[in-house]
Tab-separated table of C-alpha atoms in Angstrom:
chain	number	residue	atom	x	y	z
I	277	UNK	CA	199.871	210.128	54.545
I	278	UNK	CA	197.077	208.289	56.383
I	279	UNK	CA	195.067	211.520	56.495
I	280	UNK	CA	195.392	211.966	52.739
I	281	UNK	CA	194.352	208.373	52.066
I	282	UNK	CA	191.356	208.750	54.366
I	283	UNK	CA	190.355	211.966	52.629
I	284	UNK	CA	190.587	210.311	49.219
I	285	UNK	CA	188.525	207.369	50.456
I	286	UNK	CA	185.833	209.642	51.860
I	287	UNK	CA	185.770	211.613	48.592
I	288	UNK	CA	185.353	208.406	46.567
I	289	UNK	CA	182.486	207.296	48.797
I	290	UNK	CA	180.830	210.681	48.393
I	291	UNK	CA	181.106	210.511	44.582
I	292	UNK	CA	179.666	206.991	44.625
I	293	UNK	CA	176.741	208.122	46.750
I	294	UNK	CA	176.017	211.093	44.515
I	295	UNK	CA	176.137	208.864	41.402
I	296	UNK	CA	173.719	206.413	42.993
I	297	UNK	CA	171.346	209.238	43.920
I	298	UNK	CA	171.431	210.861	40.481
I	299	UNK	CA	171.161	207.687	38.377
I	300	UNK	CA	168.081	207.620	36.140
I	301	UNK	CA	166.315	204.298	35.531
I	302	UNK	CA	163.744	203.409	32.857
I	303	UNK	CA	161.893	200.085	32.897
I	304	UNK	CA	161.914	198.681	29.360
I	305	UNK	CA	158.170	198.034	29.149
I	306	UNK	CA	157.068	201.130	31.053
I	307	UNK	CA	158.631	203.827	28.910
I	308	UNK	CA	158.011	205.286	25.488
I	309	UNK	CA	161.495	206.806	25.542
I	310	UNK	CA	163.027	203.701	23.919
I	311	UNK	CA	161.654	202.417	20.616
I	312	UNK	CA	161.866	198.626	20.390
I	313	UNK	CA	161.199	197.672	16.782
I	314	UNK	CA	160.263	194.067	16.183
I	315	UNK	CA	158.042	191.402	17.680
I	316	UNK	CA	158.200	191.540	21.459
I	317	UNK	CA	156.572	189.814	24.418
I	318	UNK	CA	155.573	192.350	27.087
I	319	UNK	CA	153.357	190.076	29.176
I	320	UNK	CA	155.668	189.399	32.145
I	321	UNK	CA	154.236	192.257	34.222
I	322	UNK	CA	157.616	193.191	35.716
I	323	UNK	CA	158.523	195.976	33.305
I	324	UNK	CA	160.616	193.722	31.056
I	325	UNK	CA	160.468	193.044	27.316
I	326	UNK	CA	161.393	189.715	25.647
I	327	UNK	CA	162.353	189.095	22.027
I	328	UNK	CA	164.480	186.783	19.897
I	329	UNK	CA	163.953	187.451	16.171
I	330	UNK	CA	167.012	188.512	14.169
I	331	UNK	CA	167.514	192.234	13.690
I	332	UNK	CA	165.224	193.389	16.519
I	333	UNK	CA	166.467	196.818	17.550
I	334	UNK	CA	166.169	199.493	20.208
I	335	UNK	CA	166.555	203.223	19.556
I	336	UNK	CA	166.585	206.219	21.870
I	337	UNK	CA	167.998	209.721	22.217
I	338	UNK	CA	170.283	210.086	25.226
I	339	UNK	CA	170.751	213.420	26.927
I	340	UNK	CA	173.762	212.445	28.991
I	341	UNK	CA	177.170	210.837	28.855
I	342	UNK	CA	176.578	207.164	29.685
I	343	UNK	CA	173.974	204.433	29.212
I	344	UNK	CA	173.732	200.962	30.714
I	345	UNK	CA	171.235	198.180	30.099
I	346	UNK	CA	170.033	195.560	32.565
I	347	UNK	CA	169.429	192.489	30.454
I	348	UNK	CA	169.403	188.692	30.417
I	349	UNK	CA	169.427	185.902	27.864
I	350	UNK	CA	168.575	182.207	27.717
I	351	UNK	CA	171.640	181.499	25.582
I	352	UNK	CA	174.103	183.809	23.852
I	353	UNK	CA	172.911	186.818	21.870
I	354	UNK	CA	175.058	189.504	20.275
I	355	UNK	CA	174.180	193.145	19.612
I	356	UNK	CA	175.800	195.914	17.593
I	357	UNK	CA	175.939	199.300	19.335
I	358	UNK	CA	175.665	202.531	17.339
I	359	UNK	CA	176.146	206.044	18.711
I	360	UNK	CA	175.266	208.995	16.488
I	361	UNK	CA	175.191	206.712	13.463
I	362	UNK	CA	178.624	205.188	14.026
I	363	UNK	CA	179.228	201.644	15.190
I	364	UNK	CA	180.737	201.797	18.667
I	365	UNK	CA	181.222	198.052	19.135
I	366	UNK	CA	179.470	194.795	19.942
I	367	UNK	CA	178.120	193.404	23.203
I	368	UNK	CA	177.312	189.838	24.205
I	369	UNK	CA	174.472	188.850	26.504
I	370	UNK	CA	174.837	185.343	27.951
I	371	UNK	CA	173.669	185.693	31.539
I	372	UNK	CA	170.249	185.492	33.144
I	373	UNK	CA	170.587	188.991	34.619
I	374	UNK	CA	173.464	191.388	34.134
I	375	UNK	CA	174.099	195.083	33.647
I	376	UNK	CA	176.019	195.952	30.486
I	377	UNK	CA	177.580	199.280	29.539
I	378	UNK	CA	176.152	200.413	26.209
I	379	UNK	CA	178.022	203.721	25.999
I	380	UNK	CA	180.283	205.636	28.367
I	381	UNK	CA	182.236	208.901	28.538
I	382	UNK	CA	180.330	210.461	25.668
I	383	UNK	CA	180.625	214.204	24.979
I	384	UNK	CA	177.994	216.257	26.753
I	385	UNK	CA	174.803	216.748	24.781
I	386	UNK	CA	172.287	214.646	22.837
I	387	UNK	CA	173.241	211.319	21.299
I	388	UNK	CA	171.333	208.899	19.092
I	389	UNK	CA	171.696	205.367	20.467
I	390	UNK	CA	170.836	202.196	18.557
I	391	UNK	CA	171.176	198.622	19.873
I	392	UNK	CA	170.635	196.072	17.077
I	393	UNK	CA	170.400	192.292	17.495
I	394	UNK	CA	172.902	190.342	15.370
I	395	UNK	CA	171.893	186.755	16.129
I	396	UNK	CA	168.750	184.697	15.560
I	397	UNK	CA	166.309	183.191	18.000
I	398	UNK	CA	167.811	179.748	18.389
I	399	UNK	CA	170.987	181.253	19.895
I	400	UNK	CA	169.021	182.870	22.737
I	401	UNK	CA	165.933	184.767	23.899
I	402	UNK	CA	166.771	188.222	25.247
I	403	UNK	CA	164.958	189.892	28.153
I	404	UNK	CA	165.567	193.636	28.542
I	405	UNK	CA	164.659	194.897	31.996
I	406	UNK	CA	165.992	198.408	32.481
I	407	UNK	CA	167.890	201.232	30.850
I	408	UNK	CA	170.114	202.999	33.359
I	409	UNK	CA	171.774	206.424	33.119
I	410	UNK	CA	174.451	206.131	35.853
I	411	UNK	CA	175.382	209.823	35.691
I	412	UNK	CA	171.822	211.049	35.367
I	413	UNK	CA	170.227	212.577	32.305
I	414	UNK	CA	167.203	211.675	30.228
I	415	UNK	CA	166.073	209.447	27.369
I	416	UNK	CA	163.698	210.575	24.638
I	417	UNK	CA	162.013	208.567	21.905
I	418	UNK	CA	163.599	208.422	18.465
I	419	UNK	CA	161.167	209.212	15.664
I	420	UNK	CA	159.738	206.321	13.631
I	421	UNK	CA	160.750	206.227	9.990
I	422	UNK	CA	158.149	206.802	7.331
I	423	UNK	CA	158.454	203.318	5.824
I	424	UNK	CA	158.515	199.764	7.130
I	425	UNK	CA	159.678	196.574	5.391
I	426	UNK	CA	159.192	193.069	6.784
I	427	UNK	CA	161.336	190.146	5.619
I	428	UNK	CA	160.266	186.514	5.976
I	429	UNK	CA	163.123	184.161	5.265
I	430	UNK	CA	165.846	181.760	6.300
I	431	UNK	CA	169.597	181.982	6.970
I	432	UNK	CA	170.168	184.520	4.182
I	433	UNK	CA	167.741	186.944	5.827
I	434	UNK	CA	169.089	186.183	9.324
I	435	UNK	CA	172.673	187.058	8.363
I	436	UNK	CA	174.180	183.590	8.823
I	437	UNK	CA	177.953	183.772	8.318
I	438	UNK	CA	178.092	187.415	7.210
I	439	UNK	CA	181.102	188.224	9.405
I	440	UNK	CA	183.178	185.379	7.996
I	441	UNK	CA	185.264	185.427	4.815
I	442	UNK	CA	185.985	181.706	4.742
I	443	UNK	CA	183.274	179.411	3.360
I	444	UNK	CA	184.788	176.494	5.279
I	445	UNK	CA	184.179	178.189	8.633
I	446	UNK	CA	181.538	176.476	10.796
I	447	UNK	CA	178.557	178.406	12.073
I	448	UNK	CA	179.095	180.430	15.251
I	449	UNK	CA	176.966	183.181	16.784
I	450	UNK	CA	180.024	185.448	16.493
I	451	UNK	CA	179.992	185.240	12.677
I	452	UNK	CA	176.227	185.773	12.325
I	453	UNK	CA	175.174	189.407	11.952
I	454	UNK	CA	171.749	190.361	10.676
I	455	UNK	CA	172.921	193.992	10.529
I	456	UNK	CA	175.128	192.987	7.566
I	457	UNK	CA	172.388	191.106	5.696
I	458	UNK	CA	170.389	192.296	2.695
I	459	UNK	CA	167.340	192.342	5.001
I	460	UNK	CA	168.766	195.347	6.879
I	461	UNK	CA	170.891	196.861	4.086
I	462	UNK	CA	167.792	197.478	1.940
I	463	UNK	CA	165.835	199.282	4.710
I	464	UNK	CA	168.869	201.466	5.431
I	465	UNK	CA	168.961	202.475	1.769
I	466	UNK	CA	165.263	203.425	1.788
I	467	UNK	CA	165.404	204.930	5.317
I	468	UNK	CA	162.823	202.406	6.499
I	469	UNK	CA	162.109	200.609	9.737
I	470	UNK	CA	162.223	196.831	9.419
I	471	UNK	CA	161.420	193.490	10.981
I	472	UNK	CA	163.099	190.195	10.135
I	473	UNK	CA	161.156	186.963	10.669
I	474	UNK	CA	163.815	184.425	9.761
I	475	UNK	CA	165.223	181.109	10.949
I	476	UNK	CA	168.197	179.297	9.422
I	477	UNK	CA	167.392	176.010	7.711
I	478	UNK	CA	163.653	176.611	7.479
I	479	UNK	CA	161.573	176.379	4.344
I	480	UNK	CA	158.087	177.335	3.323
I	481	UNK	CA	156.930	173.699	3.536
I	482	UNK	CA	160.053	171.562	4.153
I	483	UNK	CA	163.036	172.327	6.385
I	484	UNK	CA	166.647	171.558	5.539
I	485	UNK	CA	167.533	167.868	5.874
I	486	UNK	CA	164.063	166.770	6.939
I	487	UNK	CA	163.151	163.160	6.130
I	488	UNK	CA	159.647	164.065	4.957
I	489	UNK	CA	158.351	166.266	2.138
I	490	UNK	CA	156.191	168.392	4.455
I	491	UNK	CA	157.792	169.426	7.745
I	492	UNK	CA	155.697	169.627	10.875
I	493	UNK	CA	156.662	173.250	11.531
I	494	UNK	CA	158.042	175.471	8.760
I	495	UNK	CA	158.256	179.235	8.253
I	496	UNK	CA	154.602	179.605	7.292
I	497	UNK	CA	153.839	178.524	10.876
I	498	UNK	CA	156.576	180.597	12.503
I	499	UNK	CA	155.264	183.719	10.780
I	500	UNK	CA	152.368	183.646	13.247
I	501	UNK	CA	154.611	183.547	16.347
I	502	UNK	CA	155.690	186.363	18.653
I	503	UNK	CA	158.963	184.569	19.370
I	504	UNK	CA	160.925	182.315	17.068
I	505	UNK	CA	161.422	179.803	19.882
I	506	UNK	CA	157.895	179.771	21.348
I	507	UNK	CA	155.329	177.945	19.231
I	508	UNK	CA	152.421	178.761	21.560
I	509	UNK	CA	152.766	182.552	21.824
I	510	UNK	CA	150.964	184.066	18.832
I	511	UNK	CA	151.744	187.520	17.478
I	512	UNK	CA	148.884	190.020	17.662
I	513	UNK	CA	149.820	191.993	14.502
I	514	UNK	CA	148.995	195.296	16.179
I	515	UNK	CA	152.328	197.041	16.727
I	516	UNK	CA	153.111	197.866	13.119
I	517	UNK	CA	151.906	197.383	9.567
I	518	UNK	CA	154.636	197.060	6.933
I	519	UNK	CA	154.508	198.900	3.618
I	520	UNK	CA	156.149	195.905	1.932
I	521	UNK	CA	156.697	192.243	2.816
I	522	UNK	CA	159.588	190.397	1.174
I	523	UNK	CA	159.470	186.572	1.211
I	524	UNK	CA	162.757	184.813	0.495
I	525	UNK	CA	162.096	181.107	0.985
I	526	UNK	CA	162.494	177.915	-1.017
I	527	UNK	CA	166.190	177.098	-0.956
I	528	UNK	CA	165.843	174.788	2.056
I	529	UNK	CA	162.712	173.143	0.638
I	530	UNK	CA	164.696	171.822	-2.324
I	531	UNK	CA	168.158	171.504	-0.789
I	532	UNK	CA	168.013	167.731	-0.160
I	533	UNK	CA	165.651	164.878	-0.977
I	534	UNK	CA	162.765	164.317	-0.659
I	535	UNK	CA	161.566	167.483	-2.418
I	536	UNK	CA	158.005	168.628	-1.780
I	537	UNK	CA	155.519	168.051	-4.570
I	538	UNK	CA	154.523	171.075	-6.598
I	539	UNK	CA	151.032	171.019	-5.093
I	540	UNK	CA	152.466	170.930	-1.555
I	541	UNK	CA	154.861	173.820	-2.163
I	542	UNK	CA	152.252	175.988	-3.887
I	543	UNK	CA	149.645	175.317	-1.206
I	544	UNK	CA	152.043	176.197	1.637
I	545	UNK	CA	153.305	179.355	-0.074
I	546	UNK	CA	149.750	180.526	-0.714
I	547	UNK	CA	148.941	179.920	2.956
I	548	UNK	CA	151.728	182.300	3.954
I	549	UNK	CA	150.564	184.938	1.478
I	550	UNK	CA	147.010	184.607	2.790
I	551	UNK	CA	148.259	185.057	6.370
I	552	UNK	CA	150.158	188.197	5.411
I	553	UNK	CA	147.181	189.692	3.591
I	554	UNK	CA	144.749	188.766	6.382
I	555	UNK	CA	146.883	190.413	9.069
I	556	UNK	CA	148.427	193.385	7.246
I	557	UNK	CA	145.694	194.199	4.730
I	558	UNK	CA	144.940	193.020	1.210
I	559	UNK	CA	146.671	196.054	-0.330
I	560	UNK	CA	150.040	195.217	1.273
I	561	UNK	CA	152.506	194.498	-1.551
I	562	UNK	CA	154.382	191.194	-1.310
I	563	UNK	CA	157.622	190.529	-3.163
I	564	UNK	CA	158.403	186.830	-3.624
I	565	UNK	CA	162.130	186.207	-4.143
I	566	UNK	CA	162.988	183.035	-6.060
I	567	UNK	CA	166.326	181.861	-4.584
I	568	UNK	CA	169.274	181.471	-6.937
I	569	UNK	CA	170.023	178.009	-5.531
I	570	UNK	CA	166.883	176.223	-6.722
I	571	UNK	CA	166.176	174.773	-10.168
I	572	UNK	CA	164.574	176.913	-12.833
I	573	UNK	CA	161.813	174.283	-12.990
I	574	UNK	CA	160.497	175.722	-9.729
I	575	UNK	CA	159.827	179.042	-11.491
I	576	UNK	CA	156.575	177.510	-12.709
I	577	UNK	CA	155.597	176.906	-9.094
I	578	UNK	CA	155.960	180.616	-8.376
I	579	UNK	CA	153.995	181.565	-11.478
I	580	UNK	CA	151.158	179.375	-10.242
I	581	UNK	CA	151.387	180.919	-6.772
I	582	UNK	CA	150.980	184.411	-8.184
I	583	UNK	CA	148.172	183.373	-10.539
I	584	UNK	CA	146.274	181.806	-7.631
I	585	UNK	CA	146.576	184.833	-5.354
I	586	UNK	CA	143.150	186.262	-4.627
I	587	UNK	CA	144.416	189.777	-3.910
I	588	UNK	CA	146.598	191.866	-6.158
I	589	UNK	CA	150.063	193.325	-5.600
I	590	UNK	CA	151.974	190.024	-5.529
I	591	UNK	CA	155.331	190.284	-7.304
I	592	UNK	CA	158.167	187.898	-8.166
I	593	UNK	CA	161.876	188.293	-8.832
I	594	UNK	CA	164.471	185.550	-9.387
I	595	UNK	CA	167.957	185.985	-8.009
I	596	UNK	CA	170.712	185.458	-10.556
I	597	UNK	CA	172.483	182.121	-10.184
I	598	UNK	CA	175.954	183.592	-10.696
I	599	UNK	CA	175.695	186.923	-8.861
I	600	UNK	CA	178.214	185.814	-6.211
I	601	UNK	CA	181.918	185.126	-6.563
I	602	UNK	CA	182.733	181.816	-4.922
I	603	UNK	CA	186.155	183.007	-3.785
I	604	UNK	CA	185.316	186.412	-2.276
I	605	UNK	CA	181.585	186.672	-1.560
I	606	UNK	CA	181.120	183.627	0.688
I	607	UNK	CA	181.173	183.454	4.462
I	608	UNK	CA	180.639	180.612	6.918
I	609	UNK	CA	179.238	177.377	5.446
I	610	UNK	CA	179.160	178.898	1.938
I	611	UNK	CA	176.620	181.555	2.867
I	612	UNK	CA	177.003	185.104	1.509
I	613	UNK	CA	179.324	187.286	3.550
I	614	UNK	CA	178.765	191.025	3.866
I	615	UNK	CA	180.034	191.684	0.342
I	616	UNK	CA	177.735	189.002	-1.045
I	617	UNK	CA	174.803	190.377	0.935
I	618	UNK	CA	175.433	193.864	-0.462
I	619	UNK	CA	175.271	192.436	-3.972
I	620	UNK	CA	171.994	190.743	-3.099
I	621	UNK	CA	170.597	194.058	-1.833
I	622	UNK	CA	171.748	195.828	-5.004
I	623	UNK	CA	169.799	193.346	-7.122
I	624	UNK	CA	166.580	193.830	-5.162
I	625	UNK	CA	166.625	197.593	-4.536
I	626	UNK	CA	165.628	198.702	-8.083
I	627	UNK	CA	162.691	196.300	-8.208
I	628	UNK	CA	161.541	197.323	-4.726
I	629	UNK	CA	161.602	200.937	-5.922
I	630	UNK	CA	159.404	199.909	-8.854
I	631	UNK	CA	156.953	197.944	-6.680
I	632	UNK	CA	156.587	200.619	-4.006
I	633	UNK	CA	157.142	203.816	-5.956
I	634	UNK	CA	159.899	204.837	-3.568
I	635	UNK	CA	162.511	206.956	-5.352
I	636	UNK	CA	166.062	205.757	-5.811
I	637	UNK	CA	168.845	207.917	-4.473
I	638	UNK	CA	172.601	208.152	-4.819
I	639	UNK	CA	173.061	206.755	-1.310
I	640	UNK	CA	175.658	204.034	-0.937
I	641	UNK	CA	174.270	200.527	-0.508
I	642	UNK	CA	175.812	199.409	2.792
């Protein structure tokens, strides 16, 4: 019996040694085999990539059976994992440096892998260091899509509360999922890449609950940042150029008193439009969404904004006040849940098709 146990032990050690020798490692910042779509900081010099904006995602094609990721986070960030287009599960990153299994025991062959951030920047900044194939194999770059949409918004765009079905639930990172928000549903419908520049509670000029009419740092300022949580690190606007920018801001500006003056709101909104045009090109179409939660009096503000725009291709659409059912379409803290977000996407998709010229299809909105 001792001989058999010894033989088994030696065999296990041999397998372990072979696995260690055949493992394939890719540094996140040193490989083109993994597409990281979104605003990223690659300045550390150690092969790592940092990011925190909602919806940032990584895509690759795995030739192999298993994939691990060496990663860290300043807080707690959650990611959805997709293999060959199907959601495999969710992972949490809440350690400074850990190795997490992304996929394991897959059938032999090629697999499309997607790792999509669910949570927003204030819950944690993620640092991806390495992609590891413990059983060997290779990674190859997934092809970029032919379209790109950028969303600039607040909690609605970030996916606040989408995984809850109880409006009385408090906010938790576990119930926030940008992958179930209109800001990712719409790109999936149009087969587009996307970026989401969104922070819950932020406005264009005034943030939720602020004691002043003009907040010191609102979304028009954050639009210029590489990271949501780093005010000093400016984005270089060189990695991508969107075919459409959707702005969905204003609900927090007018949520509580004191409301910004018309002149203050219009000036701040025009500053954001000018920043978008200056960095993405004057021909970039911009769709301004008027939130359903603000008074119809503010519609005149948006009409003035569009009339004052120097460049063309500025559009406006108002969300219907009663498009959501209060009993079935609300998630945490009365925000739209996934069903409510789908309805929001369905309202915007036809107008986006009109603005961009992209054809509609019979694809399900999901």
